[in-house]
CSV table of C-alpha atoms in Angstrom, one decimal:
chain,number,residue,atom,x,y,z
A,74,MET,CA,76.8,95.2,25.9
A,75,SER,CA,77.2,94.8,29.6
A,76,LEU,CA,76.6,91.5,31.4
A,77,SER,CA,76.1,91.4,35.2
A,78,VAL,CA,75.6,88.6,37.7
A,79,HIS,CA,74.1,89.2,41.2
A,80,GLY,CA,74.0,86.7,44.0
A,81,LEU,CA,74.0,83.7,41.6
A,82,HIS,CA,73.5,80.3,43.1
A,83,VAL,CA,73.1,77.2,40.9
A,84,ARG,CA,72.2,73.7,42.2
A,85,LEU,CA,72.4,70.6,40.0
A,86,ALA,CA,70.5,67.8,41.8
A,87,ALA,CA,72.0,67.7,45.3
A,88,ASN,CA,75.1,69.6,44.3
A,89,HIS,CA,75.5,73.3,45.1
A,90,VAL,CA,77.7,74.2,42.1
A,91,LEU,CA,77.8,78.0,42.2
A,92,LYS,CA,77.6,79.9,45.5
A,93,GLY,CA,76.8,83.6,45.5
A,94,ILE,CA,78.6,84.7,42.4
A,95,ASP,CA,78.7,88.5,41.7
A,96,PHE,CA,80.5,90.3,38.9
A,97,VAL,CA,79.9,92.9,36.1
A,98,ILE,CA,81.4,92.5,32.6
A,99,LYS,CA,81.7,95.8,30.6
A,100,PRO,CA,81.3,96.0,26.9
A,101,GLY,CA,84.4,95.0,25.0
A,102,GLU,CA,86.1,93.3,27.9
A,103,ARG,CA,88.1,90.1,27.4
A,104,VAL,CA,87.6,87.9,30.4
A,105,ALA,CA,89.2,84.5,31.1
A,106,VAL,CA,87.5,82.2,33.6
A,107,LEU,CA,90.0,79.9,35.5
A,108,GLY,CA,89.7,77.3,38.1
A,109,PRO,CA,90.3,73.6,38.9
A,110,ASN,CA,88.1,70.9,37.3
A,111,GLY,CA,84.6,70.8,38.8
A,112,CYS,CA,84.7,74.3,40.2
A,113,GLY,CA,81.7,75.5,38.2
A,114,LYS,CA,83.2,77.2,35.1
A,115,SER,CA,81.0,75.5,32.5
A,116,THR,CA,78.0,75.7,34.7
A,117,LEU,CA,78.5,79.5,34.9
A,118,LEU,CA,78.5,79.9,31.1
A,119,ARG,CA,75.5,77.7,30.7
A,120,THR,CA,73.6,79.7,33.3
A,121,LEU,CA,74.6,83.0,31.7
A,122,CYS,CA,72.9,82.0,28.4
A,123,THR,CA,69.8,80.4,30.2
A,124,ILE,CA,70.5,76.8,29.5
A,125,LEU,CA,70.5,76.4,33.3
A,126,LYS,CA,68.2,78.1,35.7
A,127,PRO,CA,69.7,79.6,38.8
A,128,ALA,CA,68.3,78.6,42.2
A,129,GLU,CA,68.9,82.2,43.4
A,130,GLY,CA,70.2,85.4,42.0
A,131,ALA,CA,69.9,87.2,38.6
A,132,VAL,CA,71.7,87.5,35.3
A,133,LEU,CA,71.2,90.9,33.6
A,134,LEU,CA,71.9,92.1,30.1
A,135,GLU,CA,72.1,95.9,29.9
A,136,GLY,CA,70.4,96.0,33.3
A,137,ASP,CA,67.4,93.8,32.2
A,138,PRO,CA,66.8,90.2,33.4
A,139,ILE,CA,68.1,87.9,30.6
A,140,GLN,CA,64.8,86.0,30.8
A,141,SER,CA,62.9,89.1,29.7
A,142,TYR,CA,64.5,88.7,26.2
A,143,SER,CA,62.8,86.3,23.8
A,144,ARG,CA,64.8,83.3,22.8
A,145,ARG,CA,65.5,84.8,19.4
A,146,ASP,CA,66.7,88.1,20.8
A,147,ARG,CA,68.9,86.4,23.4
A,148,ALA,CA,70.6,84.5,20.6
A,149,LYS,CA,71.3,87.8,18.9
A,150,LYS,CA,72.8,89.2,22.1
A,151,ILE,CA,74.7,86.3,23.6
A,152,GLY,CA,76.2,83.1,22.1
A,153,LEU,CA,77.8,80.0,23.6
A,154,LEU,CA,80.5,77.7,22.2
A,155,SER,CA,80.1,74.7,24.5
A,156,GLN,CA,82.6,71.9,25.0
A,157,ALA,CA,80.7,69.5,22.8
A,158,ASP,CA,77.8,69.8,20.4
A,159,VAL,CA,75.8,67.2,18.4
A,160,ILE,CA,76.9,67.3,14.8
A,161,PRO,CA,74.0,66.8,12.3
A,162,MET,CA,74.7,63.8,10.1
A,163,MET,CA,75.7,64.5,6.5
A,164,THR,CA,75.7,68.3,7.0
A,165,THR,CA,78.3,70.2,5.1
A,166,VAL,CA,80.6,72.7,6.7
A,167,ARG,CA,78.9,75.7,5.0
A,168,ASP,CA,75.4,74.4,5.9
A,169,HIS,CA,76.5,74.0,9.5
A,170,VAL,CA,78.0,77.5,9.7
A,171,SER,CA,74.8,78.9,8.2
A,172,ILE,CA,72.8,77.6,11.2
A,173,GLY,CA,74.3,80.5,13.1
A,174,ARG,CA,72.1,82.9,11.1
A,175,HIS,CA,68.8,81.3,12.2
A,176,PRO,CA,68.1,83.9,15.0
A,177,HIS,CA,68.3,86.7,12.4
A,178,ARG,CA,65.9,85.2,9.9
A,179,SER,CA,62.1,85.4,9.8
A,180,TYR,CA,60.2,82.2,9.3
A,181,PHE,CA,59.1,83.4,5.8
A,182,ARG,CA,62.4,84.8,4.6
A,183,ASP,CA,65.2,82.9,2.8
A,184,ARG,CA,68.9,83.6,3.4
A,185,SER,CA,69.7,87.2,2.5
A,186,ILE,CA,72.8,88.6,0.9
A,187,ASN,CA,73.9,89.9,4.3
A,188,ASP,CA,73.5,86.3,5.7
A,189,SER,CA,75.7,84.9,2.9
A,190,ASN,CA,78.4,87.6,3.5
A,191,LEU,CA,78.5,86.9,7.2
A,192,ILE,CA,78.7,83.2,6.6
A,193,ASP,CA,81.6,83.7,4.1
A,194,GLU,CA,83.4,86.0,6.6
A,195,ALA,CA,83.1,83.5,9.4
A,196,ILE,CA,84.4,80.7,7.2
A,197,GLU,CA,87.3,82.9,6.2
A,198,LEU,CA,88.2,84.0,9.7
A,199,CYS,CA,88.3,80.4,10.9
A,200,GLU,CA,90.3,79.3,7.9
A,201,ILE,CA,87.9,76.5,6.8
A,202,GLY,CA,87.1,77.6,3.3
A,203,HIS,CA,88.8,74.5,1.8
A,204,LEU,CA,86.4,72.4,3.9
A,205,SER,CA,83.1,74.1,2.9
A,206,ASP,CA,81.7,71.1,1.0
A,207,ARG,CA,82.9,68.4,3.4
A,208,PRO,CA,80.5,66.6,5.7
A,209,VAL,CA,81.3,67.9,9.3
A,210,GLU,CA,81.3,64.4,10.8
A,211,ARG,CA,84.2,63.4,8.6
A,212,LEU,CA,86.5,66.2,9.9
A,213,SER,CA,89.1,65.9,12.5
A,214,GLY,CA,88.4,67.2,16.0
A,215,GLY,CA,90.4,70.4,15.5
A,216,GLU,CA,88.6,71.0,12.2
A,217,ARG,CA,85.2,70.5,13.8
A,218,GLN,CA,86.1,72.9,16.5
A,219,ARG,CA,86.9,75.6,13.9
A,220,VAL,CA,83.5,74.9,12.2
A,221,ARG,CA,81.7,75.3,15.5
A,222,LEU,CA,83.5,78.6,16.2
A,223,ALA,CA,82.6,79.8,12.7
A,224,THR,CA,79.0,79.0,13.4
A,225,LEU,CA,79.1,81.1,16.5
A,226,LEU,CA,80.7,84.0,14.6
A,227,ALA,CA,78.1,83.8,11.9
A,228,GLN,CA,75.5,84.1,14.7
A,229,ALA,CA,77.2,87.5,15.4
A,230,PRO,CA,76.2,87.9,19.1
A,231,GLU,CA,77.5,90.9,21.0
A,232,ILE,CA,78.7,88.7,23.9
A,233,LEU,CA,80.7,85.5,23.1
A,234,LEU,CA,80.9,82.8,25.8
A,235,LEU,CA,83.5,80.1,24.9
A,236,ASP,CA,84.0,77.0,27.0
A,237,GLU,CA,87.6,75.7,26.4
A,238,PRO,CA,87.7,76.8,22.8
A,239,LEU,CA,91.4,75.7,22.3
A,240,THR,CA,90.5,72.0,22.8
A,241,GLY,CA,91.5,70.0,19.8
A,242,LEU,CA,93.4,72.8,18.0
A,243,ASP,CA,97.0,72.5,17.0
A,244,LEU,CA,99.4,75.2,18.2
A,245,GLU,CA,99.1,77.3,14.9
A,246,HIS,CA,95.3,77.4,15.2
A,247,GLN,CA,95.3,78.0,18.9
A,248,TYR,CA,97.3,81.2,18.4
A,249,ALA,CA,95.2,82.1,15.4
A,250,LEU,CA,92.1,81.9,17.5
A,251,LEU,CA,93.6,83.9,20.3
A,252,HIS,CA,94.6,86.7,17.9
A,253,LEU,CA,91.1,86.5,16.3
A,254,LEU,CA,89.5,87.0,19.8
A,255,GLU,CA,91.7,90.0,20.4
A,256,ASP,CA,90.6,91.5,17.1
A,257,LEU,CA,86.9,90.9,17.8
A,258,SER,CA,87.2,92.7,21.1
A,259,ARG,CA,89.4,95.6,20.0
A,260,GLN,CA,88.0,96.3,16.5
A,261,ASP,CA,84.4,95.1,16.8
A,262,GLY,CA,83.8,95.8,20.5
A,263,ARG,CA,82.7,92.2,21.2
A,264,THR,CA,82.5,91.1,24.8
A,265,LEU,CA,84.3,87.8,25.4
A,266,MET,CA,84.2,85.4,28.3
A,267,VAL,CA,86.4,82.4,27.9
A,268,VAL,CA,86.9,79.3,30.0
A,269,LEU,CA,90.6,78.2,29.9
A,270,HIS,CA,92.9,75.9,31.7
A,271,ASP,CA,96.2,77.5,30.5
A,272,LEU,CA,97.0,80.2,33.0
A,273,ALA,CA,99.9,81.6,31.0
A,274,ILE,CA,97.6,82.2,28.0
A,275,ALA,CA,95.0,83.8,30.2
A,276,MET,CA,97.6,86.2,31.5
A,277,ARG,CA,98.9,87.1,28.0
A,278,PHE,CA,95.7,87.4,26.0
A,279,PHE,CA,93.0,88.6,28.4
A,280,ASP,CA,92.6,91.9,30.3
A,281,ARG,CA,90.7,90.4,33.2
A,282,ILE,CA,90.6,87.0,35.0
A,283,LEU,CA,87.9,85.5,37.2
A,284,VAL,CA,89.0,82.5,39.3
A,285,LEU,CA,86.4,80.0,40.6
A,286,HIS,CA,87.2,77.6,43.4
A,287,GLU,CA,84.7,75.2,44.9
A,288,GLY,CA,81.8,77.1,43.4
A,289,GLU,CA,82.9,80.5,44.7
A,290,LEU,CA,84.5,83.5,43.0
A,291,VAL,CA,87.8,83.8,44.8
A,292,ALA,CA,89.6,86.4,42.6
A,293,ASP,CA,88.6,88.9,40.0
A,294,GLY,CA,90.8,91.5,38.4
A,295,HIS,CA,93.8,92.3,36.1
A,296,PRO,CA,95.9,89.1,35.4
A,297,GLU,CA,99.0,90.4,37.1
A,298,GLN,CA,97.1,91.2,40.2
A,299,VAL,CA,95.1,88.0,40.3
A,300,VAL,CA,97.6,85.3,39.4
A,301,THR,CA,100.0,85.1,42.3
A,302,SER,CA,102.1,82.4,44.0
A,303,GLU,CA,99.6,82.4,46.8
A,304,LEU,CA,96.6,81.9,44.5
A,305,LEU,CA,98.4,79.1,42.6
A,306,ARG,CA,99.0,77.3,45.8
A,307,SER,CA,95.6,77.8,47.4
A,308,VAL,CA,93.5,77.2,44.3
A,309,PHE,CA,95.5,75.0,42.0
A,310,ASN,CA,97.7,73.3,44.6
A,311,ILE,CA,101.0,74.0,42.9
A,312,LYS,CA,104.1,75.8,44.1
A,313,ALA,CA,105.2,78.3,41.5
A,314,ASP,CA,106.6,81.8,41.0
A,315,ILE,CA,105.5,84.4,38.4
A,316,GLY,CA,108.4,85.6,36.2
A,317,ARG,CA,108.9,87.4,32.9
A,318,GLU,CA,110.4,86.4,29.6
A,319,SER,CA,113.7,88.2,29.0
A,320,ILE,CA,112.8,89.3,25.4
A,321,SER,CA,109.0,90.0,25.4
A,322,GLY,CA,108.6,90.8,29.1
A,323,GLN,CA,105.5,88.7,29.1
A,324,PRO,CA,104.6,86.8,32.3
A,325,VAL,CA,105.5,83.2,32.8
A,326,ILE,CA,104.6,80.7,35.5
A,327,VAL,CA,107.6,78.8,36.8
A,328,CYS,CA,106.5,75.7,38.7
A,329,HIS,CA,108.7,74.0,41.4
A,330,ARG,CA,108.6,70.4,42.5
A,331,GLU,CA,107.9,70.0,46.2
A,332,ALA,CA,110.8,68.7,48.1
A,333,SER,CA,110.3,65.0,49.1
């Protein structure tokens, strides 16, 4: 499913957060969104799923305005993993993950076998089966993050928007998530748009990078074309070179300390 943005401006109170953003995401693309703190990354994701209303411009799903979809249909097409969610008190992990199936249920129909299978699959993919009966509020931050991701996977949207999904995860589960996202894109054709702070991970695991700076889209393209020494200096205010690992050949960012 394609997602396109045309002339997007977003204002929050007196702040002009996003300024004339334009891009088109093709079905199955894995897109990383980078930029300094406060540049509008989270605002962009929240606008794409209609939590925020743009002051100008349009967000289109398959060429149709996203507002033309009902709330239930939008939830079937596009899903958001935000930076923080309210955890219902005394809700078990399995019950929390099952919330993801709500857009697919009618008001008069109980959970189906397909619902249960998708919930089981999401729990397995996020490696939280051993936590199924635990109350979510008693889990660690990293465990909660995996529960929230499983809830999004149970929702089964065609487009996944993830805002800093690696937060709170240990190194093992960070890489497990990154490989899972690769599989969702390559095998299931899911479209992914992920806000990250780690440029090296963005270069290794994503086939396209968008860079925001002061509310504007300043770079868009293949990681090796986008992430340059000039961009690192002008956007991230660091002096660095782009090198390659000797064994894997994967790109690495080598930072230099400015001479005093």
